[in-house]
PDB file of C-alpha atoms in Angstrom:
ATOM      1  CA  PRO A   1      -1.315  26.180 -25.217  1.00 43.00           C
ATOM      2  CA  ASN A   2       0.737  27.629 -22.460  1.00 43.00           C
ATOM      3  CA  ALA A   3       3.890  29.081 -22.380  1.00 43.00           C
ATOM      4  CA  SER A   4       4.753  26.692 -19.807  1.00 44.00           C
ATOM      5  CA  ASN A   5       4.087  24.029 -21.773  1.00 45.00           C
ATOM      6  CA  ASN A   6       6.192  24.781 -24.553  1.00 44.00           C
ATOM      7  CA  SER A   7       8.802  22.287 -24.754  1.00 41.00           C
ATOM      8  CA  SER A   8      12.700  23.314 -25.716  1.00 42.00           C
ATOM      9  CA  ASN A   9      16.084  20.681 -25.790  1.00 42.00           C
ATOM     10  CA  LYS A  10      16.581  21.055 -22.113  1.00 47.00           C
ATOM     11  CA  VAL A  11      15.957  18.072 -19.481  1.00 48.00           C
ATOM     12  CA  PRO A  12      13.034  18.713 -17.460  1.00 55.00           C
ATOM     13  CA  PRO A  13      13.752  19.589 -13.824  1.00 53.00           C
ATOM     14  CA  TYR A  14      12.931  16.308 -12.820  1.00 54.00           C
ATOM     15  CA  PRO A  15      13.895  13.484 -14.906  1.00 49.00           C
ATOM     16  CA  VAL A  16      12.473   9.880 -14.543  1.00 46.00           C
ATOM     17  CA  GLU A  17      13.922   8.372 -11.548  1.00 43.00           C
ATOM     18  CA  GLY A  18      17.189   6.205 -12.138  1.00 42.00           C
ATOM     19  CA  SER A  19      17.695   7.288 -16.193  1.00 43.00           C
ATOM     20  CA  THR A  20      20.734   8.536 -17.148  1.00 44.00           C
ATOM     21  CA  LEU A  21      19.592  12.072 -19.027  1.00 49.00           C
ATOM     22  CA  ASN A  22      21.970  15.019 -18.599  1.00 52.00           C
ATOM     23  CA  ASN A  23      22.232  19.093 -19.923  1.00 56.00           C
ATOM     24  CA  ASN A  24      23.812  17.428 -23.195  1.00 54.00           C
ATOM     25  CA  THR A  25      21.279  14.518 -23.765  1.00 65.00           C
ATOM     26  CA  THR A  26      19.187  15.847 -26.677  1.00 77.00           C
ATOM     27  CA  MET A  27      15.113  15.375 -26.239  1.00 80.00           C
ATOM     28  CA  PRO A  28      13.424  12.136 -25.854  1.00 87.00           C
ATOM     29  CA  ASP A  29      10.850  10.999 -29.190  1.00 88.00           C
ATOM     30  CA  ARG A  30       7.798  12.712 -28.591  1.00 86.00           C
ATOM     31  CA  HIS A  31       6.141  10.022 -30.371  1.00 86.00           C
ATOM     32  CA  THR A  32       7.407   6.915 -28.561  1.00 89.00           C
ATOM     33  CA  THR A  33       8.080   8.372 -25.072  1.00 91.00           C
ATOM     34  CA  ASP A  34       6.188   7.141 -21.860  1.00 95.00           C
ATOM     35  CA  VAL A  35       3.785   9.154 -20.231  1.00 97.00           C
ATOM     36  CA  VAL A  36       5.898  10.456 -17.522  1.00 96.00           C
ATOM     37  CA  THR A  37       8.556  11.889 -19.964  1.00 96.00           C
ATOM     38  CA  ALA A  38       5.876  13.040 -21.866  1.00 97.00           C
ATOM     39  CA  ILE A  39       4.694  15.071 -18.761  1.00 97.00           C
ATOM     40  CA  GLN A  40       7.921  16.320 -17.798  1.00 96.00           C
ATOM     41  CA  TYR A  41       8.868  17.507 -21.147  1.00 96.00           C
ATOM     42  CA  GLY A  42       5.640  18.761 -21.764  1.00 96.00           C
ATOM     43  CA  PHE A  43       4.468  16.162 -24.836  1.00 96.00           C
ATOM     44  CA  TYR A  44       0.760  17.283 -24.520  1.00 97.00           C
ATOM     45  CA  GLU A  45      -0.424  15.364 -27.313  1.00 97.00           C
ATOM     46  CA  ARG A  46       1.759  12.328 -26.210  1.00 97.00           C
ATOM     47  CA  VAL A  47      -0.183  12.406 -22.800  1.00 98.00           C
ATOM     48  CA  ILE A  48      -3.573  12.739 -24.435  1.00 98.00           C
ATOM     49  CA  GLU A  49      -2.612   9.736 -26.954  1.00 97.00           C
ATOM     50  CA  LEU A  50      -0.866   8.121 -23.921  1.00 97.00           C
ATOM     51  CA  ILE A  51      -4.140   8.165 -21.693  1.00 97.00           C
ATOM     52  CA  GLU A  52      -7.182   7.618 -24.718  1.00 97.00           C
ATOM     53  CA  ALA A  53      -5.466   4.554 -24.844  1.00 97.00           C
ATOM     54  CA  ASP A  54      -5.493   3.439 -21.479  1.00 96.00           C
ATOM     55  CA  SER A  55      -7.460   5.678 -19.190  1.00 93.00           C
ATOM     56  CA  GLN A  56      -6.358   4.705 -15.584  1.00 95.00           C
ATOM     57  CA  LEU A  57      -2.880   5.864 -16.548  1.00 95.00           C
ATOM     58  CA  THR A  58      -4.880   9.235 -14.580  1.00 94.00           C
ATOM     59  CA  THR A  59      -5.363   7.496 -11.548  1.00 94.00           C
ATOM     60  CA  LYS A  60      -3.064   4.980 -11.329  1.00 94.00           C
ATOM     61  CA  LEU A  61      -0.322   5.104  -8.894  1.00 94.00           C
ATOM     62  CA  LEU A  62       3.161   5.358  -9.668  1.00 93.00           C
ATOM     63  CA  ASP A  63       5.883   4.489  -7.618  1.00 89.00           C
ATOM     64  CA  ASP A  64       6.278   5.681  -4.203  1.00 89.00           C
ATOM     65  CA  ASN A  65       2.538   6.769  -5.075  1.00 92.00           C
ATOM     66  CA  ILE A  66       3.027   9.554  -7.152  1.00 96.00           C
ATOM     67  CA  THR A  67       0.748  10.239 -10.017  1.00 97.00           C
ATOM     68  CA  LEU A  68       0.871  11.929 -13.034  1.00 98.00           C
ATOM     69  CA  LEU A  69      -0.563  14.824 -11.635  1.00 98.00           C
ATOM     70  CA  HIS A  70       2.165  15.025  -9.200  1.00 97.00           C
ATOM     71  CA  TRP A  71       4.395  14.531 -11.873  1.00 97.00           C
ATOM     72  CA  ALA A  72       2.030  17.727 -14.034  1.00 98.00           C
ATOM     73  CA  ALA A  73       2.746  19.886 -10.660  1.00 98.00           C
ATOM     74  CA  ILE A  74       6.375  19.573 -10.173  1.00 96.00           C
ATOM     75  CA  ASN A  75       7.291  20.113 -13.931  1.00 97.00           C
ATOM     76  CA  ASN A  76       4.797  22.899 -13.998  1.00 98.00           C
ATOM     77  CA  ARG A  77       2.968  21.628 -16.991  1.00 98.00           C
ATOM     78  CA  ILE A  78      -0.786  23.902 -16.716  1.00 98.00           C
ATOM     79  CA  GLU A  79      -2.164  22.248 -19.691  1.00 98.00           C
ATOM     80  CA  ILE A  80      -1.747  18.773 -19.012  1.00 98.00           C
ATOM     81  CA  ALA A  81      -2.521  19.202 -15.486  1.00 98.00           C
ATOM     82  CA  LYS A  82      -5.927  20.787 -16.475  1.00 98.00           C
ATOM     83  CA  TYR A  83      -6.509  17.387 -19.077  1.00 98.00           C
ATOM     84  CA  LEU A  84      -5.458  15.182 -16.248  1.00 98.00           C
ATOM     85  CA  ILE A  85      -8.039  16.562 -13.632  1.00 98.00           C
ATOM     86  CA  SER A  86     -10.794  16.549 -16.900  1.00 97.00           C
ATOM     87  CA  LYS A  87     -10.325  12.698 -17.145  1.00 97.00           C
ATOM     88  CA  GLY A  88     -10.350  11.856 -13.081  1.00 97.00           C
ATOM     89  CA  ALA A  89      -7.240  12.352 -11.600  1.00 97.00           C
ATOM     90  CA  LYS A  90      -7.450  12.926  -8.106  1.00 97.00           C
ATOM     91  CA  ILE A  91      -6.286  16.412  -7.251  1.00 97.00           C
ATOM     92  CA  ASP A  92      -5.346  15.896  -3.439  1.00 97.00           C
ATOM     93  CA  ALA A  93      -3.513  12.375  -3.918  1.00 96.00           C
ATOM     94  CA  ILE A  94      -0.972  12.245  -1.765  1.00 95.00           C
ATOM     95  CA  GLY A  95       2.246  10.390  -2.711  1.00 93.00           C
ATOM     96  CA  GLY A  96       5.916  10.578  -2.783  1.00 91.00           C
ATOM     97  CA  ALA A  97       8.223  10.104   0.360  1.00 90.00           C
ATOM     98  CA  LEU A  98       7.521  13.599   1.759  1.00 90.00           C
ATOM     99  CA  HIS A  99       3.552  11.929   1.635  1.00 94.00           C
ATOM    100  CA  SER A 100       2.300  15.280  -0.245  1.00 96.00           C
ATOM    101  CA  THR A 101      -0.263  16.061  -2.771  1.00 97.00           C
ATOM    102  CA  PRO A 102       0.257  17.743  -6.120  1.00 98.00           C
ATOM    103  CA  LEU A 103      -0.057  21.217  -4.491  1.00 98.00           C
ATOM    104  CA  TYR A 104       2.817  20.585  -2.147  1.00 97.00           C
ATOM    105  CA  TRP A 105       5.192  19.367  -4.538  1.00 96.00           C
ATOM    106  CA  ALA A 106       3.825  22.713  -6.480  1.00 97.00           C
ATOM    107  CA  ILE A 107       4.630  25.106  -3.935  1.00 97.00           C
ATOM    108  CA  ARG A 108       7.656  23.249  -2.473  1.00 96.00           C
ATOM    109  CA  ASP A 109       9.252  23.695  -5.959  1.00 95.00           C
ATOM    110  CA  GLY A 110       8.253  27.287  -6.086  1.00 97.00           C
ATOM    111  CA  LYS A 111       5.917  26.749  -9.309  1.00 97.00           C
ATOM    112  CA  LEU A 112       3.879  29.915  -8.353  1.00 97.00           C
ATOM    113  CA  GLU A 113       1.397  29.342 -11.896  1.00 97.00           C
ATOM    114  CA  MET A 114       0.732  25.577 -10.926  1.00 98.00           C
ATOM    115  CA  THR A 115       0.060  25.988  -7.247  1.00 98.00           C
ATOM    116  CA  LEU A 116      -2.658  28.880  -8.139  1.00 98.00           C
ATOM    117  CA  PHE A 117      -3.721  26.396 -10.696  1.00 98.00           C
ATOM    118  CA  LEU A 118      -4.438  23.391  -8.398  1.00 98.00           C
ATOM    119  CA  LEU A 119      -6.106  25.940  -5.795  1.00 98.00           C
ATOM    120  CA  SER A 120      -8.580  27.382  -8.482  1.00 98.00           C
ATOM    121  CA  TYR A 121      -9.041  23.891  -8.883  1.00 97.00           C
ATOM    122  CA  GLY A 122     -10.460  23.079  -5.080  1.00 97.00           C
ATOM    123  CA  ALA A 123      -6.666  21.784  -4.365  1.00 97.00           C
ATOM    124  CA  GLN A 124      -6.804  21.277  -0.475  1.00 96.00           C
ATOM    125  CA  THR A 125      -4.412  23.343   1.589  1.00 91.00           C
ATOM    126  CA  SER A 126      -4.704  21.298   4.831  1.00 83.00           C
TER     127      SER A 126
END
């Protein structure tokens, strides 16, 4: 797996909205966490497990029309993004308050590796 998917006991940059996580919080259980949290923390096996159980998760719109690929992009989870795309995630899905794509999320948050990855998979720049 890619080094950017290694997990540590740190809270990911963008915890689930409304959560009470802080830097003193321990990691969630990788075997029971929801799919968004699994993506944020890089729990690759859990993401696979949840998507295999419900394949529509890859294209489902979450709050603010955000997709799982948006979450993978902003948390720099390359392997998870690759998996989501292989399962039908729309690379140019528009979502969030800024009505933007996963590529824009990666660029805006300075995720160079993710930006290059998404561009290599054909993400549109306009």
